[in-house]
Amino acid sequence: MTILARLIFMSKETISSPLSTWAQNIAPSPTLAVDAKAKAMRAAGKDVCGFGAGEPDFDTPKFICDACAKALAEGKTRYVPTPGILPLRKAIAADYTSRGFKGIDETCVVVSPGGKMSCYLTILSLVSPGDEVLIPAPYWVSYPEMVKLAGGSVKVLPTSDADAFKISAEQLKAALSPRTKLLILTSPSNPTGAVYSRAEIEAIVKVAVEAGVYTLSDEIYSSLTYDGAEAVSPATLSDEAARFVATASGFAKSYAMTGWRLGTLVAPKAIASAVSKLQSQMSSNCTTFAQYGALAVYENPELAKKSVAEMRAVFDRRRQMLCDGLNAIAGITCYRSQGAFYLFPNISSFGLHSTEFAEKLLEEELVAVVPGIAFGAEGYVRISYATSDEILKKGLTRIANFCSRLAKKS
């Protein structure tokens, strides 16, 4: 960006500030803010039901921790290649090949410090200043901020519970412009738990590929689906799709490894190479011994499969309990999610802005939820059921009491 362009872009306040335009225009993560506030209130002795965090409440499986500890004991604490240790990248490539990806080898794989970094580096590798990125809403809170940091512009494609929180191929086609470079697609979705069917994915990807638009497919929740739903990877649909799709994922949600910061990208070699080059200047490799923990997932497939199945069964039971409980509360309607570990109930009947609803619920009933506006969807709140049955039941009772008082006031 030229000096003149920067001056035009900056407001008077920006010019007088010592901070960069990027620092001033970026928003902090509202989900992390809600979780931090709930934890601070708990530390102060308050009995808060925290439904804000997108984090499994399980421990990382022991066989993964043991592999990491073994790597530490063996002195695996030094730098390794930026895109990740070779055995892990080869294992990831083999796993994706077994799931229908074609032409994938270790050169198509990059292991990054968290799924968030995998997404951000992919956006940076594809989006130039002035490029347009299409993001269906409700969206994960970080996507628009990542696009801003790349200098791109965001075009939001709104959805609602009436259309199961999913865009259509027709909606995508109508939104395309000559500046459109990238579509960000998430299935299962954070925050709604919506899962696109194979037919829906095929239709959407066909439109994108025909327009020469790339797709960032965020599949971090792909192993957490329910009611017979299947998470379909756009890159597996055709050879053409494979050339236009970058697939981001990681170990955080499936294996309760949020703090390990291990994200993955599987993409065409040119994109993977660009991501690796960017990462080499930003973080180098992600933690060496943590990668050996992740490698244990592929070296112990039966243990890994069992761990995911056990976690998914618990999440499924909680999902049904929470969804039924929310729909039993007068004034709330809740779409029955088919993936991830979130529900996104509609609270618009109460006439409160989602931020005000969330603030009052926390203040009056000590229940922490994330307002829907943070995800680009007013009239909803996000509730994570990645917490204990006891807290879910207690929280439901408190939400019902809160909504009952709101109904009486209206």
CSV table of C-alpha atoms in Angstrom, one decimal:
chain,number,residue,atom,x,y,z
A,1,MET,CA,0.0,0.0,0.0
A,2,THR,CA,1.4,3.4,-1.0
A,3,ILE,CA,1.8,6.3,1.5
A,4,LEU,CA,-0.9,8.2,-0.3
A,5,ALA,CA,-3.3,5.3,-0.1
A,6,ARG,CA,-2.6,4.8,3.6
A,7,LEU,CA,-3.3,8.4,4.3
A,8,ILE,CA,-6.6,8.2,2.4
A,9,PHE,CA,-7.5,5.1,4.3
A,10,MET,CA,-6.8,6.5,7.7
A,11,SER,CA,-9.2,8.7,9.6
A,12,LYS,CA,-8.0,11.7,11.5
A,13,GLU,CA,-8.1,9.7,14.7
A,14,THR,CA,-5.9,7.0,13.1
A,15,ILE,CA,-3.4,9.6,11.9
A,16,SER,CA,-3.0,11.0,15.4
A,17,SER,CA,-2.6,7.5,17.0
A,18,PRO,CA,0.7,5.7,17.4
A,19,LEU,CA,-1.0,2.4,16.6
A,20,SER,CA,-1.2,1.0,13.1
A,21,THR,CA,-4.5,0.9,11.1
A,22,TRP,CA,-4.5,-2.9,11.5
A,23,ALA,CA,-4.3,-2.6,15.3
A,24,GLN,CA,-7.0,0.0,15.5
A,25,ASN,CA,-9.4,-1.6,13.2
A,26,ILE,CA,-9.2,-5.2,14.5
A,27,ALA,CA,-11.8,-6.4,17.1
A,28,PRO,CA,-10.9,-8.7,20.0
A,29,SER,CA,-12.5,-12.1,20.0
A,30,PRO,CA,-15.9,-11.8,21.7
A,31,THR,CA,-16.1,-15.5,22.5
A,32,LEU,CA,-12.8,-15.4,24.3
A,33,ALA,CA,-13.9,-12.2,26.1
A,34,VAL,CA,-17.1,-13.9,27.3
A,35,ASP,CA,-15.2,-16.9,28.5
A,36,ALA,CA,-12.6,-14.8,30.3
A,37,LYS,CA,-15.4,-12.8,32.1
A,38,ALA,CA,-17.1,-16.0,33.2
A,39,LYS,CA,-13.9,-17.4,34.6
A,40,ALA,CA,-13.1,-14.1,36.4
A,41,MET,CA,-16.5,-14.2,38.0
A,42,ARG,CA,-16.0,-17.8,39.1
A,43,ALA,CA,-12.7,-16.9,40.5
A,44,ALA,CA,-14.5,-14.2,42.5
A,45,GLY,CA,-16.7,-16.9,44.0
A,46,LYS,CA,-19.8,-16.6,41.8
A,47,ASP,CA,-21.6,-19.7,40.6
A,48,VAL,CA,-21.5,-18.9,36.8
A,49,CYS,CA,-22.8,-21.3,34.2
A,50,GLY,CA,-20.3,-20.7,31.3
A,51,PHE,CA,-21.7,-21.5,27.9
A,52,GLY,CA,-19.3,-19.3,26.0
A,53,ALA,CA,-16.2,-21.3,25.3
A,54,GLY,CA,-15.7,-23.4,22.2
A,55,GLU,CA,-13.6,-25.9,24.1
A,56,PRO,CA,-14.3,-29.6,24.9
A,57,ASP,CA,-14.5,-30.2,28.7
A,58,PHE,CA,-12.6,-33.5,28.3
A,59,ASP,CA,-8.9,-34.2,29.0
A,60,THR,CA,-6.7,-34.9,26.0
A,61,PRO,CA,-6.6,-38.7,25.6
A,62,LYS,CA,-3.8,-40.3,27.6
A,63,PHE,CA,-2.1,-42.0,24.6
A,64,ILE,CA,-1.5,-38.6,23.0
A,65,CYS,CA,-0.1,-37.1,26.2
A,66,ASP,CA,2.1,-40.1,26.6
A,67,ALA,CA,3.5,-39.7,23.1
A,68,CYS,CA,4.3,-36.0,23.8
A,69,ALA,CA,5.9,-36.8,27.1
A,70,LYS,CA,8.1,-39.5,25.4
A,71,ALA,CA,9.2,-36.9,22.8
A,72,LEU,CA,10.1,-34.5,25.6
A,73,ALA,CA,12.1,-37.2,27.4
A,74,GLU,CA,13.9,-38.0,24.1
A,75,GLY,CA,15.0,-34.4,23.7
A,76,LYS,CA,12.7,-33.6,20.8
A,77,THR,CA,12.7,-29.9,21.7
A,78,ARG,CA,14.5,-28.3,18.8
A,79,TYR,CA,13.5,-26.6,15.6
A,80,VAL,CA,12.0,-28.8,12.9
A,81,PRO,CA,10.9,-27.9,9.3
A,82,THR,CA,8.4,-25.0,9.2
A,83,PRO,CA,5.5,-27.1,7.8
A,84,GLY,CA,5.9,-29.8,10.4
A,85,ILE,CA,7.7,-33.0,11.2
A,86,LEU,CA,7.8,-35.3,8.1
A,87,PRO,CA,6.2,-38.3,9.8
A,88,LEU,CA,3.2,-36.2,10.8
A,89,ARG,CA,2.7,-34.6,7.5
A,90,LYS,CA,3.0,-38.0,5.7
A,91,ALA,CA,0.4,-39.4,8.1
A,92,ILE,CA,-1.9,-36.6,7.6
A,93,ALA,CA,-1.6,-36.9,3.8
A,94,ALA,CA,-2.3,-40.6,4.0
A,95,ASP,CA,-5.3,-40.1,6.2
A,96,TYR,CA,-6.8,-37.5,3.8
A,97,THR,CA,-6.1,-39.7,0.8
A,98,SER,CA,-8.0,-42.5,2.5
A,99,ARG,CA,-10.9,-40.0,2.8
A,100,GLY,CA,-11.1,-39.3,-0.9
A,101,PHE,CA,-8.5,-36.5,-1.4
A,102,LYS,CA,-6.5,-37.0,-4.6
A,103,GLY,CA,-3.0,-36.1,-5.5
A,104,ILE,CA,-2.1,-35.4,-1.8
A,105,ASP,CA,1.4,-35.9,-0.4
A,106,GLU,CA,3.4,-34.3,2.4
A,107,THR,CA,4.2,-31.3,0.3
A,108,CYS,CA,0.5,-30.4,0.4
A,109,VAL,CA,0.4,-30.4,4.2
A,110,VAL,CA,1.3,-27.6,6.6
A,111,VAL,CA,1.0,-28.0,10.4
A,112,SER,CA,0.5,-24.6,12.1
A,113,PRO,CA,0.2,-23.2,15.6
A,114,GLY,CA,-3.6,-23.8,15.8
A,115,GLY,CA,-6.5,-24.1,13.4
A,116,LYS,CA,-6.9,-20.3,13.6
A,117,MET,CA,-3.4,-19.8,12.2
A,118,SER,CA,-4.1,-22.4,9.5
A,119,CYS,CA,-7.1,-20.3,8.4
A,120,TYR,CA,-5.4,-17.0,8.7
A,121,LEU,CA,-2.3,-18.0,6.7
A,122,THR,CA,-4.5,-19.5,4.0
A,123,ILE,CA,-6.4,-16.2,3.7
A,124,LEU,CA,-3.1,-14.3,3.6
A,125,SER,CA,-1.8,-16.6,0.9
A,126,LEU,CA,-4.8,-16.0,-1.4
A,127,VAL,CA,-6.2,-12.5,-0.6
A,128,SER,CA,-4.6,-9.3,-1.8
A,129,PRO,CA,-5.8,-5.7,-0.9
A,130,GLY,CA,-9.0,-5.0,-2.7
A,131,ASP,CA,-10.0,-8.7,-3.1
A,132,GLU,CA,-13.4,-9.7,-1.9
A,133,VAL,CA,-14.1,-12.6,0.4
A,134,LEU,CA,-17.6,-14.1,0.7
A,135,ILE,CA,-18.5,-15.2,4.3
A,136,PRO,CA,-21.9,-16.8,5.1
A,137,ALA,CA,-23.4,-15.6,8.3
A,138,PRO,CA,-23.6,-16.6,11.1
A,139,TYR,CA,-19.8,-16.9,10.9
A,140,TRP,CA,-17.0,-17.7,13.2
A,141,VAL,CA,-16.0,-14.4,14.8
A,142,SER,CA,-12.4,-14.4,13.5
A,143,TYR,CA,-13.1,-14.8,9.7
A,144,PRO,CA,-13.9,-11.1,9.0
A,145,GLU,CA,-11.0,-9.9,11.1
A,146,MET,CA,-8.6,-12.2,9.3
A,147,VAL,CA,-9.8,-10.8,5.9
A,148,LYS,CA,-9.3,-7.2,7.2
A,149,LEU,CA,-5.7,-8.0,8.2
A,150,ALA,CA,-5.1,-9.3,4.7
A,151,GLY,CA,-6.4,-6.0,3.3
A,152,GLY,CA,-9.5,-7.7,1.7
A,153,SER,CA,-13.1,-6.7,1.9
A,154,VAL,CA,-15.8,-8.9,3.3
A,155,LYS,CA,-19.2,-9.5,1.7
A,156,VAL,CA,-21.6,-11.3,4.2
A,157,LEU,CA,-24.1,-13.8,2.9
A,158,PRO,CA,-26.9,-13.8,5.5
A,159,THR,CA,-28.8,-16.9,6.6
A,160,SER,CA,-31.2,-17.7,9.4
A,161,ASP,CA,-32.8,-20.6,11.2
A,162,ALA,CA,-35.6,-20.5,8.5
A,163,ASP,CA,-33.1,-21.8,5.9
A,164,ALA,CA,-31.2,-24.0,8.5
A,165,PHE,CA,-28.3,-21.5,8.5
A,166,LYS,CA,-27.1,-22.5,5.1
A,167,ILE,CA,-26.5,-20.5,1.9
A,168,SER,CA,-27.7,-21.8,-1.4
A,169,ALA,CA,-25.8,-22.1,-4.7
A,170,GLU,CA,-28.2,-19.4,-6.1
A,171,GLN,CA,-27.4,-17.0,-3.2
A,172,LEU,CA,-23.6,-17.6,-3.8
A,173,LYS,CA,-24.0,-17.0,-7.6
A,174,ALA,CA,-25.9,-13.7,-7.0
A,175,ALA,CA,-23.2,-12.5,-4.6
A,176,LEU,CA,-20.2,-13.0,-7.0
A,177,SER,CA,-18.4,-10.0,-8.4
A,178,PRO,CA,-15.3,-9.5,-10.5
A,179,ARG,CA,-13.4,-8.9,-7.2
A,180,THR,CA,-14.5,-12.1,-5.5
A,181,LYS,CA,-11.4,-14.2,-4.7
A,182,LEU,CA,-12.4,-16.5,-1.9
A,183,LEU,CA,-15.4,-18.2,-0.2
A,184,ILE,CA,-15.1,-19.3,3.4
A,185,LEU,CA,-17.3,-22.4,4.0
A,186,THR,CA,-17.6,-24.1,7.4
A,187,SER,CA,-19.4,-27.4,7.9
A,188,PRO,CA,-20.2,-28.3,10.6
A,189,SER,CA,-20.6,-24.7,11.5
A,190,ASN,CA,-19.5,-22.6,14.4
A,191,PRO,CA,-21.8,-21.1,15.8
A,192,THR,CA,-24.9,-22.9,14.5
A,193,GLY,CA,-23.9,-26.6,14.2
A,194,ALA,CA,-25.4,-26.7,10.7
A,195,VAL,CA,-24.0,-29.3,8.4
A,196,TYR,CA,-24.3,-29.0,4.6
A,197,SER,CA,-25.5,-32.1,2.7
A,198,ARG,CA,-23.4,-33.5,-0.1
A,199,ALA,CA,-25.9,-32.1,-2.7
A,200,GLU,CA,-25.7,-28.7,-1.2
A,201,ILE,CA,-21.9,-28.7,-1.1
A,202,GLU,CA,-21.7,-30.0,-4.7
A,203,ALA,CA,-24.0,-27.2,-5.9
A,204,ILE,CA,-22.1,-24.5,-4.0
A,205,VAL,CA,-18.6,-25.6,-5.1
A,206,LYS,CA,-19.7,-25.9,-8.7
A,207,VAL,CA,-20.6,-22.3,-8.7
A,208,ALA,CA,-17.4,-21.3,-7.0
A,209,VAL,CA,-15.2,-23.3,-9.4
A,210,GLU,CA,-16.9,-22.1,-12.5
A,211,ALA,CA,-16.3,-18.5,-11.3
A,212,GLY,CA,-12.6,-19.3,-10.5
A,213,VAL,CA,-13.2,-18.5,-6.8
A,214,TYR,CA,-11.2,-20.4,-4.2
A,215,THR,CA,-12.8,-22.0,-1.2
A,216,LEU,CA,-11.4,-22.2,2.3
A,217,SER,CA,-13.2,-25.2,3.8
A,218,ASP,CA,-12.8,-25.1,7.6
A,219,GLU,CA,-13.4,-28.6,8.8
A,220,ILE,CA,-12.3,-28.4,12.4
A,221,TYR,CA,-15.5,-30.0,13.6
A,222,SER,CA,-15.8,-32.7,10.8
A,223,SER,CA,-15.7,-35.6,13.2
A,224,LEU,CA,-18.5,-34.2,15.4
A,225,THR,CA,-21.7,-34.9,13.5
A,226,TYR,CA,-25.0,-36.3,14.7
A,227,ASP,CA,-28.4,-37.6,13.4
A,228,GLY,CA,-26.7,-39.4,10.5
A,229,ALA,CA,-25.3,-36.2,9.1
A,230,GLU,CA,-22.0,-36.5,7.1
A,231,ALA,CA,-19.3,-33.7,6.9
A,232,VAL,CA,-18.5,-33.6,3.2
A,233,SER,CA,-15.1,-32.2,2.1
A,234,PRO,CA,-15.4,-30.0,-1.0
A,235,ALA,CA,-11.9,-30.9,-2.2
A,236,THR,CA,-13.0,-34.5,-2.7
A,237,LEU,CA,-15.8,-33.7,-5.1
A,238,SER,CA,-13.7,-33.5,-8.4
A,239,ASP,CA,-10.3,-32.8,-9.7
A,240,GLU,CA,-11.4,-29.3,-10.5
A,241,ALA,CA,-12.6,-28.7,-7.0
A,242,ALA,CA,-9.3,-30.0,-5.5
A,243,ARG,CA,-7.5,-27.3,-7.4
A,244,PHE,CA,-9.6,-24.6,-5.9
A,245,VAL,CA,-10.1,-25.8,-2.3
A,246,ALA,CA,-7.9,-25.4,0.8
A,247,THR,CA,-8.9,-27.5,3.7
A,248,ALA,CA,-8.2,-26.3,7.2
A,249,SER,CA,-8.6,-28.5,10.3
A,250,GLY,CA,-6.7,-29.5,13.4
A,251,PHE,CA,-6.7,-31.6,16.6
A,252,ALA,CA,-8.3,-29.2,19.1
A,253,LYS,CA,-12.0,-30.1,18.9
A,254,SER,CA,-11.8,-33.8,18.1
A,255,TYR,CA,-9.2,-34.8,20.6
A,256,ALA,CA,-9.7,-32.0,23.3
A,257,MET,CA,-6.3,-30.5,22.4
A,258,THR,CA,-7.2,-26.8,22.3
A,259,GLY,CA,-4.2,-25.7,24.3
A,260,TRP,CA,-1.8,-27.7,22.1
A,261,ARG,CA,-2.2,-25.3,19.2
A,262,LEU,CA,-1.9,-27.7,16.3
A,263,GLY,CA,-3.8,-26.8,13.2
A,264,THR,CA,-3.5,-28.4,9.8
A,265,LEU,CA,-3.9,-27.3,6.2
A,266,VAL,CA,-4.2,-29.6,3.2
A,267,ALA,CA,-4.1,-27.7,-0.1
A,268,PRO,CA,-2.8,-27.5,-3.6
A,269,LYS,CA,1.0,-27.4,-3.5
A,270,ALA,CA,1.3,-23.8,-4.5
A,271,ILE,CA,-1.0,-22.7,-1.6
A,272,ALA,CA,0.6,-25.0,0.9
A,273,SER,CA,4.1,-23.7,-0.1
A,274,ALA,CA,2.9,-20.1,0.2
A,275,VAL,CA,1.4,-20.8,3.7
A,276,SER,CA,4.7,-22.5,4.7
A,277,LYS,CA,6.7,-19.5,3.5
A,278,LEU,CA,4.4,-17.0,5.5
A,279,GLN,CA,4.6,-19.2,8.6
A,280,SER,CA,8.4,-19.3,8.4
A,281,GLN,CA,8.5,-15.6,8.9
A,282,MET,CA,5.7,-15.5,11.6
A,283,SER,CA,6.2,-18.5,13.9
A,284,SER,CA,8.6,-21.0,12.3
A,285,ASN,CA,7.4,-24.5,13.3
A,286,CYS,CA,4.7,-25.1,15.9
A,287,THR,CA,5.8,-26.8,19.1
A,288,THR,CA,8.0,-29.8,18.2
A,289,PHE,CA,7.1,-32.2,21.0
A,290,ALA,CA,3.4,-31.4,20.6
A,291,GLN,CA,3.6,-32.7,17.0
A,292,TYR,CA,4.7,-36.1,18.3
A,293,GLY,CA,1.6,-36.1,20.4
A,294,ALA,CA,-0.5,-35.5,17.3
A,295,LEU,CA,1.4,-38.2,15.4
A,296,ALA,CA,0.1,-40.7,18.0
A,297,VAL,CA,-3.4,-40.2,16.6
A,298,TYR,CA,-2.3,-41.8,13.3
A,299,GLU,CA,-0.1,-44.4,14.9
A,300,ASN,CA,-2.9,-45.6,17.2
A,301,PRO,CA,-6.0,-45.5,14.9
A,302,GLU,CA,-8.2,-47.7,17.1
A,303,LEU,CA,-7.5,-45.6,20.2
A,304,ALA,CA,-8.1,-42.4,18.3
A,305,LYS,CA,-11.4,-43.7,16.9
A,306,LYS,CA,-12.5,-44.8,20.3
A,307,SER,CA,-11.7,-41.5,21.9
A,308,VAL,CA,-13.6,-39.5,19.3
A,309,ALA,CA,-16.6,-41.9,19.5
A,310,GLU,CA,-16.8,-41.6,23.2
A,311,MET,CA,-16.6,-37.8,23.1
A,312,ARG,CA,-19.2,-37.6,20.3
A,313,ALA,CA,-21.7,-39.7,22.1
A,314,VAL,CA,-21.6,-37.4,25.2
A,315,PHE,CA,-21.9,-34.3,23.0
A,316,ASP,CA,-24.8,-35.9,21.2
A,317,ARG,CA,-26.7,-36.6,24.4
A,318,ARG,CA,-26.1,-33.1,25.7
A,319,ARG,CA,-27.1,-31.6,22.4
A,320,GLN,CA,-30.5,-33.3,22.5
A,321,MET,CA,-31.1,-32.4,26.1
A,322,LEU,CA,-30.2,-28.8,25.6
A,323,CYS,CA,-32.1,-28.4,22.4
A,324,ASP,CA,-35.3,-29.9,23.9
A,325,GLY,CA,-34.9,-27.8,27.0
A,326,LEU,CA,-34.4,-24.5,25.0
A,327,ASN,CA,-37.4,-25.2,22.8
A,328,ALA,CA,-39.5,-25.8,25.9
A,329,ILE,CA,-38.9,-22.2,27.0
A,330,ALA,CA,-41.6,-19.8,25.9
A,331,GLY,CA,-40.2,-17.2,23.5
A,332,ILE,CA,-37.2,-19.3,22.4
A,333,THR,CA,-37.0,-21.4,19.2
A,334,CYS,CA,-33.8,-23.4,18.6
A,335,TYR,CA,-32.7,-25.1,15.4
A,336,ARG,CA,-31.6,-28.7,16.0
A,337,SER,CA,-27.9,-28.6,15.1
A,338,GLN,CA,-26.3,-31.6,13.5
A,339,GLY,CA,-22.6,-30.9,14.3
A,340,ALA,CA,-20.0,-29.3,16.4
A,341,PHE,CA,-21.0,-28.6,20.1
A,342,TYR,CA,-23.1,-25.4,19.8
A,343,LEU,CA,-26.8,-24.4,19.6
A,344,PHE,CA,-27.8,-21.0,18.3
A,345,PRO,CA,-31.3,-20.3,19.7
A,346,ASN,CA,-33.5,-17.5,18.4
A,347,ILE,CA,-34.3,-15.0,21.1
A,348,SER,CA,-35.7,-12.2,18.9
A,349,SER,CA,-39.2,-12.5,20.4
A,350,PHE,CA,-38.1,-10.8,23.6
A,351,GLY,CA,-37.3,-7.5,21.8
A,352,LEU,CA,-33.8,-7.2,23.2
A,353,HIS,CA,-30.6,-6.8,21.2
A,354,SER,CA,-28.6,-10.0,21.6
A,355,THR,CA,-25.8,-8.1,23.4
A,356,GLU,CA,-28.3,-6.7,26.0
A,357,PHE,CA,-29.9,-10.2,26.3
A,358,ALA,CA,-26.5,-11.8,27.0
A,359,GLU,CA,-25.4,-9.0,29.5
A,360,LYS,CA,-28.7,-9.2,31.5
A,361,LEU,CA,-28.6,-13.0,31.5
A,362,LEU,CA,-25.1,-12.9,33.0
A,363,GLU,CA,-25.9,-10.2,35.4
A,364,GLU,CA,-29.2,-11.5,36.7
A,365,GLU,CA,-28.8,-15.3,36.3
A,366,LEU,CA,-25.0,-15.8,36.1
A,367,VAL,CA,-25.3,-17.6,32.7
A,368,ALA,CA,-22.6,-16.7,30.1
A,369,VAL,CA,-23.6,-16.9,26.5
A,370,VAL,CA,-22.2,-15.2,23.4
A,371,PRO,CA,-24.5,-12.6,21.6
A,372,GLY,CA,-25.4,-13.5,18.1
A,373,ILE,CA,-24.3,-10.1,16.7
A,374,ALA,CA,-20.7,-11.3,17.3
A,375,PHE,CA,-21.3,-13.9,14.6
A,376,GLY,CA,-23.0,-11.5,12.3
A,377,ALA,CA,-26.5,-12.6,13.2
A,378,GLU,CA,-28.7,-10.4,15.4
A,379,GLY,CA,-31.6,-12.0,17.3
A,380,TYR,CA,-29.7,-15.1,18.5
A,381,VAL,CA,-27.2,-16.2,21.1
A,382,ARG,CA,-24.6,-19.0,21.0
A,383,ILE,CA,-24.6,-21.7,23.7
A,384,SER,CA,-21.8,-24.2,23.9
A,385,TYR,CA,-22.7,-27.6,25.3
A,386,ALA,CA,-19.1,-28.5,25.8
A,387,THR,CA,-19.7,-28.5,29.6
A,388,SER,CA,-21.1,-30.9,32.2
A,389,ASP,CA,-24.7,-32.1,32.4
A,390,GLU,CA,-25.0,-30.5,35.8
A,391,ILE,CA,-24.1,-27.1,34.5
A,392,LEU,CA,-26.4,-27.6,31.4
A,393,LYS,CA,-29.4,-28.4,33.6
A,394,LYS,CA,-28.7,-25.6,36.0
A,395,GLY,CA,-28.2,-23.2,33.1
A,396,LEU,CA,-31.4,-24.2,31.4
A,397,THR,CA,-33.3,-23.5,34.6
A,398,ARG,CA,-31.8,-20.1,34.9
A,399,ILE,CA,-32.4,-19.2,31.3
A,400,ALA,CA,-36.1,-20.3,31.7
A,401,ASN,CA,-36.4,-18.1,34.8
A,402,PHE,CA,-34.8,-15.2,33.0
A,403,CYS,CA,-37.0,-15.5,29.9
A,404,SER,CA,-40.1,-15.9,32.1
A,405,ARG,CA,-39.4,-12.5,33.6
A,406,LEU,CA,-38.8,-10.9,30.2
A,407,ALA,CA,-42.1,-12.3,28.9
A,408,LYS,CA,-43.9,-10.7,31.9
A,409,LYS,CA,-42.4,-7.3,31.2
A,410,SER,CA,-43.4,-7.3,27.6
